[in-house]
Tab-separated table of C-alpha atoms in Angstrom:
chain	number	residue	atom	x	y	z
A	5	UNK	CA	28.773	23.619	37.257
A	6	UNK	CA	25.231	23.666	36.130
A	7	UNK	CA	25.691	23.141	31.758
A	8	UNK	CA	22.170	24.856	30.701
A	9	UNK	CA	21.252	23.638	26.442
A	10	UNK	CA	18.698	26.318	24.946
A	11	UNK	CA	19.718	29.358	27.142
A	12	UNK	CA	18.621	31.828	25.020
A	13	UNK	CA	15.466	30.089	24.497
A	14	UNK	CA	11.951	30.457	26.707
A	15	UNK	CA	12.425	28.466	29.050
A	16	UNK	CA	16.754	27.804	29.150
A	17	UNK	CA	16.852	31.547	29.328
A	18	UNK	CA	14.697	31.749	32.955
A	19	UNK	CA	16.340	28.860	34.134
A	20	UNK	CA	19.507	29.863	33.818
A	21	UNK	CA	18.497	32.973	35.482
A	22	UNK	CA	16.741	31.394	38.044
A	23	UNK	CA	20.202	29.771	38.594
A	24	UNK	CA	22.461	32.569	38.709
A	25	UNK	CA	20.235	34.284	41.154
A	26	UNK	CA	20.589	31.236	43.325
A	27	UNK	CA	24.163	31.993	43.239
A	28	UNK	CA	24.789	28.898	40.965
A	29	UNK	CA	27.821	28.653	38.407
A	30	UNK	CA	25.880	28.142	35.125
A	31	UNK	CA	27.621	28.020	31.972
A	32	UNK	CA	25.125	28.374	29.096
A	33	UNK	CA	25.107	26.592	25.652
A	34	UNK	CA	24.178	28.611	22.729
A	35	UNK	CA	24.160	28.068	18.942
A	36	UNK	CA	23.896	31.955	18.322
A	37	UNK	CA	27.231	34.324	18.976
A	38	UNK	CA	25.243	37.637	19.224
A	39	UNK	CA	23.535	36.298	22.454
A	40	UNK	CA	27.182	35.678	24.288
A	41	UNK	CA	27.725	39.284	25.714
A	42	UNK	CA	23.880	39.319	27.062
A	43	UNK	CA	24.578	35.927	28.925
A	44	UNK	CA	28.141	36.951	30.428
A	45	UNK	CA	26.696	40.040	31.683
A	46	UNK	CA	24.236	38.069	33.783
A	47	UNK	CA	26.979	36.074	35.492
A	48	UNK	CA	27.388	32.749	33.219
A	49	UNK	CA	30.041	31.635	31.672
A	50	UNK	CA	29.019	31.326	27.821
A	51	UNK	CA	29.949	28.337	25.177
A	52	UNK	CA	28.989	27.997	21.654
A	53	UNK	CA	28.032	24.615	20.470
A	54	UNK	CA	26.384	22.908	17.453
A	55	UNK	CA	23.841	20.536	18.376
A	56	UNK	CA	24.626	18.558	15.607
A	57	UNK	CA	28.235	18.456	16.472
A	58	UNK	CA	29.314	15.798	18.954
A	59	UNK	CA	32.552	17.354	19.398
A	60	UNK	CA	31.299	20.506	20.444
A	61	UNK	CA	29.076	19.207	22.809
A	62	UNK	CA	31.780	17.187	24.516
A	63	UNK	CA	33.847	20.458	24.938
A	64	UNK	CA	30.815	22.604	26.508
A	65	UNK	CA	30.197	19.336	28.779
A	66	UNK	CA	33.300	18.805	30.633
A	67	UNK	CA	33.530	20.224	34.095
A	68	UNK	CA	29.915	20.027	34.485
A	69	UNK	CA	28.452	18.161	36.844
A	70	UNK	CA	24.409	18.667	36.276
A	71	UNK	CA	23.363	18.977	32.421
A	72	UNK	CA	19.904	20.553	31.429
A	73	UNK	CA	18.703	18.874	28.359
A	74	UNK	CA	16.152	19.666	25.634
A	75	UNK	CA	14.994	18.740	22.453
A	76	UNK	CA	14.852	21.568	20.100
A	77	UNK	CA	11.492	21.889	17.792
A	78	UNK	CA	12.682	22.760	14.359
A	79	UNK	CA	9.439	23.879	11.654
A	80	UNK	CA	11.501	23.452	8.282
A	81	UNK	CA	13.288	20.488	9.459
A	82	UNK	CA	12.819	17.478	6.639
A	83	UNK	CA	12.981	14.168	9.030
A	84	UNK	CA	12.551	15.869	12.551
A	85	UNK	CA	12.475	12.274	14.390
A	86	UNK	CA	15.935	11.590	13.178
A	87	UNK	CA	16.904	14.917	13.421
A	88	UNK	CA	16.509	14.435	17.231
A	89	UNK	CA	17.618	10.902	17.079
A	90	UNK	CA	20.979	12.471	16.108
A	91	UNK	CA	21.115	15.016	18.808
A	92	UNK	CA	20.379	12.665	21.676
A	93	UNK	CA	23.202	10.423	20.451
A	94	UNK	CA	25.379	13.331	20.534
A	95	UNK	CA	24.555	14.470	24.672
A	96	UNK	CA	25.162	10.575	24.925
A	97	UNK	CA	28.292	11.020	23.917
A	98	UNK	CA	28.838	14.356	25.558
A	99	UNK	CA	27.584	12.980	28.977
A	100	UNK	CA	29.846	9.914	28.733
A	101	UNK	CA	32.732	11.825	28.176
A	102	UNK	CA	32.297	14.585	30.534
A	103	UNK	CA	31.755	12.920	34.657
A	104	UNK	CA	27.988	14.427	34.449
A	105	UNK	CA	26.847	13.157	37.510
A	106	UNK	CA	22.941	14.881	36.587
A	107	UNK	CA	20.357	14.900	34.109
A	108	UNK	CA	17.619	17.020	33.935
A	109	UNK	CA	15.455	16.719	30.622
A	110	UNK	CA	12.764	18.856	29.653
A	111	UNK	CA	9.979	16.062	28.791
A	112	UNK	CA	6.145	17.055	27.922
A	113	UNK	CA	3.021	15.632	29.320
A	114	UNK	CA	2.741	12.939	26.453
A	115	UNK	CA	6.043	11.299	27.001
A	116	UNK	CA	4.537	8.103	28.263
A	117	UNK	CA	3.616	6.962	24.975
A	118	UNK	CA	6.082	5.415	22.540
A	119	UNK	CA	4.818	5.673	18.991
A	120	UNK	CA	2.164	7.681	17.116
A	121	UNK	CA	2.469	10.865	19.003
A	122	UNK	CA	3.967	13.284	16.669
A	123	UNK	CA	6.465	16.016	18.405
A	124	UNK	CA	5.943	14.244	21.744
A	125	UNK	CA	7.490	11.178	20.538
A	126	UNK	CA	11.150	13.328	21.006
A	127	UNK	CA	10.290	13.487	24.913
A	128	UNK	CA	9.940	9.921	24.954
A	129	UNK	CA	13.423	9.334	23.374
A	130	UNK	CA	14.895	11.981	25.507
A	131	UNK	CA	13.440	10.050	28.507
A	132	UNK	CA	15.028	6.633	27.385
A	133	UNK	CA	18.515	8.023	26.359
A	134	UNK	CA	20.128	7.408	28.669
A	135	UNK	CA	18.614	4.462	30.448
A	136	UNK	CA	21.926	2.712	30.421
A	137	UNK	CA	23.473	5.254	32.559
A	138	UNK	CA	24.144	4.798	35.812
A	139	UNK	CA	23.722	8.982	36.884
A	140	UNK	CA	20.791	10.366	38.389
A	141	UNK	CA	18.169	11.235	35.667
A	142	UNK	CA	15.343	13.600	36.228
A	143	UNK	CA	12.398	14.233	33.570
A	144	UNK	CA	10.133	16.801	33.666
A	145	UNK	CA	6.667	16.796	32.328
A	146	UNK	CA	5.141	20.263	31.342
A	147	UNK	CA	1.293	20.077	30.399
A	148	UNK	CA	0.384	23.232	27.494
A	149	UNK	CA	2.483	25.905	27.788
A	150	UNK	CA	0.369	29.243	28.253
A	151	UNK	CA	2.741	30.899	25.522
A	152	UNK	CA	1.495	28.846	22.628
A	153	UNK	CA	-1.100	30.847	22.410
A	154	UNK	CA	0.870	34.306	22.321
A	155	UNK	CA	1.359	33.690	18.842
A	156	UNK	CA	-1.834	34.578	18.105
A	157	UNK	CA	-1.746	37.779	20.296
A	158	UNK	CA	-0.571	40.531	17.209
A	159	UNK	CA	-4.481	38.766	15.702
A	160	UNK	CA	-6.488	39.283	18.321
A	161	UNK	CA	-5.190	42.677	19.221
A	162	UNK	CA	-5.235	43.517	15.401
A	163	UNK	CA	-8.809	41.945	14.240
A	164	UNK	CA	-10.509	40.182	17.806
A	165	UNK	CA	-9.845	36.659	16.082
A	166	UNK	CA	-8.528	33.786	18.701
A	167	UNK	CA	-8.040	30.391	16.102
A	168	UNK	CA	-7.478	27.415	17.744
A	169	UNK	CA	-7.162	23.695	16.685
A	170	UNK	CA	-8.657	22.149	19.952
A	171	UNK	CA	-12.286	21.778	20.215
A	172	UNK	CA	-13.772	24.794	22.070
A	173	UNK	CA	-15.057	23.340	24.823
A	174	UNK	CA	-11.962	20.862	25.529
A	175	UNK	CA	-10.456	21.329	28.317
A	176	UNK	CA	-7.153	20.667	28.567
A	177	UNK	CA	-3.768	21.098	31.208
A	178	UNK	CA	-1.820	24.367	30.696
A	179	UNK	CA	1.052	26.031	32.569
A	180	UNK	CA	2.717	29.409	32.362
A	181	UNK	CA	6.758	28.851	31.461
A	182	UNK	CA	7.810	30.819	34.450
A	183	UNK	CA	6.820	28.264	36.538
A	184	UNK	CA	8.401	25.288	34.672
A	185	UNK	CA	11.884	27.331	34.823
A	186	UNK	CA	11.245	28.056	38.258
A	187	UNK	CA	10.878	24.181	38.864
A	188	UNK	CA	13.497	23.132	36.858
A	189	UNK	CA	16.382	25.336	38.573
A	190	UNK	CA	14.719	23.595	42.227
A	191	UNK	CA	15.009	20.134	40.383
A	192	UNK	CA	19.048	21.132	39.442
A	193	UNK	CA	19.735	22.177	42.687
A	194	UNK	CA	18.101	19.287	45.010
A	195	UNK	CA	20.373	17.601	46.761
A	196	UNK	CA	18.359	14.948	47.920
A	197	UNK	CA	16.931	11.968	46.123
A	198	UNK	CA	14.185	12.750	43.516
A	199	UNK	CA	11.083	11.210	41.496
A	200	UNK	CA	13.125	10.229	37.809
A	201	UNK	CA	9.334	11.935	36.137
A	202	UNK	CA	7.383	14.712	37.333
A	203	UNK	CA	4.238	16.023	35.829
A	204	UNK	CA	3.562	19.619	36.353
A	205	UNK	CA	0.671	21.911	35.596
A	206	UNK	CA	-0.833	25.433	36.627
A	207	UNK	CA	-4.078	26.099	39.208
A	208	UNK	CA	-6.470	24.520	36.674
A	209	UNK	CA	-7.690	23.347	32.909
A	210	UNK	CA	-8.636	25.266	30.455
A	211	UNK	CA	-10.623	24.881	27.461
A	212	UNK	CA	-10.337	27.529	24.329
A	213	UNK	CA	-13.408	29.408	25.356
A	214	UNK	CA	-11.875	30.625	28.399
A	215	UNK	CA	-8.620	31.958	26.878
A	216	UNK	CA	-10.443	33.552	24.345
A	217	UNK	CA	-12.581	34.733	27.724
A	218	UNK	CA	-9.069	35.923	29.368
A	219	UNK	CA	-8.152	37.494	26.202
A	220	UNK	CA	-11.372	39.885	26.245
A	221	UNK	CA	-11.122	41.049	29.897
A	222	UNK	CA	-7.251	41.291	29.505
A	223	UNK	CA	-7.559	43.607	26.243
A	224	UNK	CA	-10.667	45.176	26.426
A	225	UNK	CA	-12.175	44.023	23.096
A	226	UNK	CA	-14.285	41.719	21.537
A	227	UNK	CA	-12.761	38.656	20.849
A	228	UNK	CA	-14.129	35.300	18.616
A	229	UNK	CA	-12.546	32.177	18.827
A	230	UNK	CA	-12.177	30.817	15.629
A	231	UNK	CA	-12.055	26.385	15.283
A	232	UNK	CA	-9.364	25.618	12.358
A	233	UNK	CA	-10.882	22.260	11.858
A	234	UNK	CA	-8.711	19.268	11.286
A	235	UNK	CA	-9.136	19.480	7.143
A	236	UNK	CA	-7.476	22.881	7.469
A	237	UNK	CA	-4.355	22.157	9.491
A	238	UNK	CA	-1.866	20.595	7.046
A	239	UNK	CA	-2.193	23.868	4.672
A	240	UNK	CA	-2.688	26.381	8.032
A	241	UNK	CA	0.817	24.994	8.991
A	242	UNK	CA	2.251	24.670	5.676
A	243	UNK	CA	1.353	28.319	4.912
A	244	UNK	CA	2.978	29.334	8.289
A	245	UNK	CA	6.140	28.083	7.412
A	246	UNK	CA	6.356	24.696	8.221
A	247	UNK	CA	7.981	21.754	6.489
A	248	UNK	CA	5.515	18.796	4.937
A	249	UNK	CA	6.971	16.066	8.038
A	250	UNK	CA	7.359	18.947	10.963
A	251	UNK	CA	3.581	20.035	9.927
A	252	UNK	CA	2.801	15.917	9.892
A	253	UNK	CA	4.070	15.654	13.521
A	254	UNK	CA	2.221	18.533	15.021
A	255	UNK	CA	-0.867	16.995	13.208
A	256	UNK	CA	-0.088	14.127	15.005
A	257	UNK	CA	0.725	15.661	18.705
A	258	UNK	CA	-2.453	17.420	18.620
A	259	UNK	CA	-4.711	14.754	17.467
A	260	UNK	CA	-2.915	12.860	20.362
A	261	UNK	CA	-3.680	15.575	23.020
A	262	UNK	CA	-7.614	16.123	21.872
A	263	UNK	CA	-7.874	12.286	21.948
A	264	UNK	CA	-7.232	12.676	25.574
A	265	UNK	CA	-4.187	10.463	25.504
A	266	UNK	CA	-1.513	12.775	27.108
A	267	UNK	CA	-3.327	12.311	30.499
A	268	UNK	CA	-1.243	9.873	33.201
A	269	UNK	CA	-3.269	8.346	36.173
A	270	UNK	CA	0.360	6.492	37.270
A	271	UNK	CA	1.548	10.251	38.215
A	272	UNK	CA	0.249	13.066	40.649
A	273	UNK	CA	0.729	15.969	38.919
A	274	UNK	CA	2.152	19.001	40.642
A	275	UNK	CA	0.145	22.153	40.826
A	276	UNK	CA	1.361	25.807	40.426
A	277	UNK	CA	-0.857	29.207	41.323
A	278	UNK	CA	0.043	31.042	37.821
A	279	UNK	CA	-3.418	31.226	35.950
A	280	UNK	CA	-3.831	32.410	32.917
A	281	UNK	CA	-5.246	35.691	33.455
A	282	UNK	CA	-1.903	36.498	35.187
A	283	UNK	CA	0.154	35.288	33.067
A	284	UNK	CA	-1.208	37.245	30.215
A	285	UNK	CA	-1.367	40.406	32.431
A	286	UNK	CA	2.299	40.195	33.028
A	287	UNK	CA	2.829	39.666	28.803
A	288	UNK	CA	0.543	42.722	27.711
């Protein structure tokens, strides 16, 4: 049994798919109730379970043999470190109690680093939970996802305005979340011995200037990107809804990314063929 955490989220949703149409029992963990029917009429077998809640977790653990793990981004949450610090100490305990004999974690390009990273410093504790653990233990690295920058698709449909908080001309590793599900449901269904860390990306980089490029030809309009510089993003994110230490960590993640330091020469990264431009076509 394949136990799938965030599977009515982006990418726990398409892996779980990806799994069912592989003819693989799945049984998906969800925190919301109303999503249960939509999962069970795909094929899974559906468990509700509070993160927070060891208890729970233990419950939608047992029987499973490979576990799909995450760490869930929260915007208003007040101490978001510790908030995850929590939650991995709960799928310890779930994983102990259950006979998993399989992680897979959803890491982030990033990971390697242990301190001073913002958001990407959960990856790295998600990586070293469970170092202890004599199961096999599979992390996998994700460079930008492609849909970070749907949020701003409503704006540049609406008024031709692409912000961004990367330097225009910095290019940087992205990767459309099909792809990463895709890999992931390969990953949980490998029998044979695997890398513990893989890095994976799409064809090529990108800088901001060519999404807001791929945005034009895409939807036929003008389109200016627009540089929220560094002085602007503690209020951008604050007005958008974030907490003061969720909007601190973010800071910190992208200052981390446009300092170049998410790069890794120790791994070969893995390469998919979803660009951009098809990506978007396939949104719009």
């Amino acid at each position: 049994m394949n136990i799938i955490l965030g599977a009515t989220g982006q990418i726990g949703s398409m892996l779980a798919e990806n799994l069912l149409k592989k003819g693989q029992p799945v049984r998906a963990v969800i925190r919301d109730s109303s999503k249960v029917q939509e999962l069970k009429n795909k094929g899974a077998e559906v468990v509700i379970a509070d993160y927070f809640d060891a208890e729970t977790l233990k419950r939608a653990f047992q029987g499973g043999s490979s576990v799909f793990l995450l760490t869930p981004e929260n915007p208003e949450c007040k101490n978001c470190l510790k908030e995850i610090q929590m939650i991995i100490n709960n799928y310890r305990e779930a994983v102990f109690s259950s006979g998993i004999t399989k992680i897979v974690g959803l890491s982030s390009m990033g990971a390697q680093h242990e301190a001073g990273t913002g958001n990407l410093m959960a990856s790295y504790m998600l990586e070293h939970a469970f170092s202890d653990l004599e199961i096999e233990q599979i992390f996998v690295r994700p460079a930008y996802y492609f849909s970070n920058w749907l949020g701003y698709l409503e704006l540049v449909q609406e008024n031709g305005i692409l912000p961004t908080f990367f330097p225009p001309e910095m290019e940087l590793p992205m990767i459309a979340p099909p792809d990463v599900a895709k890999f992931l449901a390969e990953v949980m269904t490998c029998k044979n011995p695997q890398e513990r860390i893989y890095e994976i990306m799409g064809p090529r980089d990108y800088n901001s200037l060519d999404i807001a490029k791929i945005f034009r030809e895409i939807l036929n309009r003008n389109v200016t990107l627009q540089q929220i510089l560094p002085e602007e993003w503690e209020s951008t994110l604050t007005q958008a809804g974030f907490s003061k230490d969720a909007a601190d960590n973010l800071i910190l993640m992208t200052k981390t990314v446009i300092e170049g330091k998410i790069k890794n020469d120790a791994f070969n990264p893995i390469r998919f063929s979803t660009g951009f431009k098809t990506y978007l076509k396939n949104i719009v």
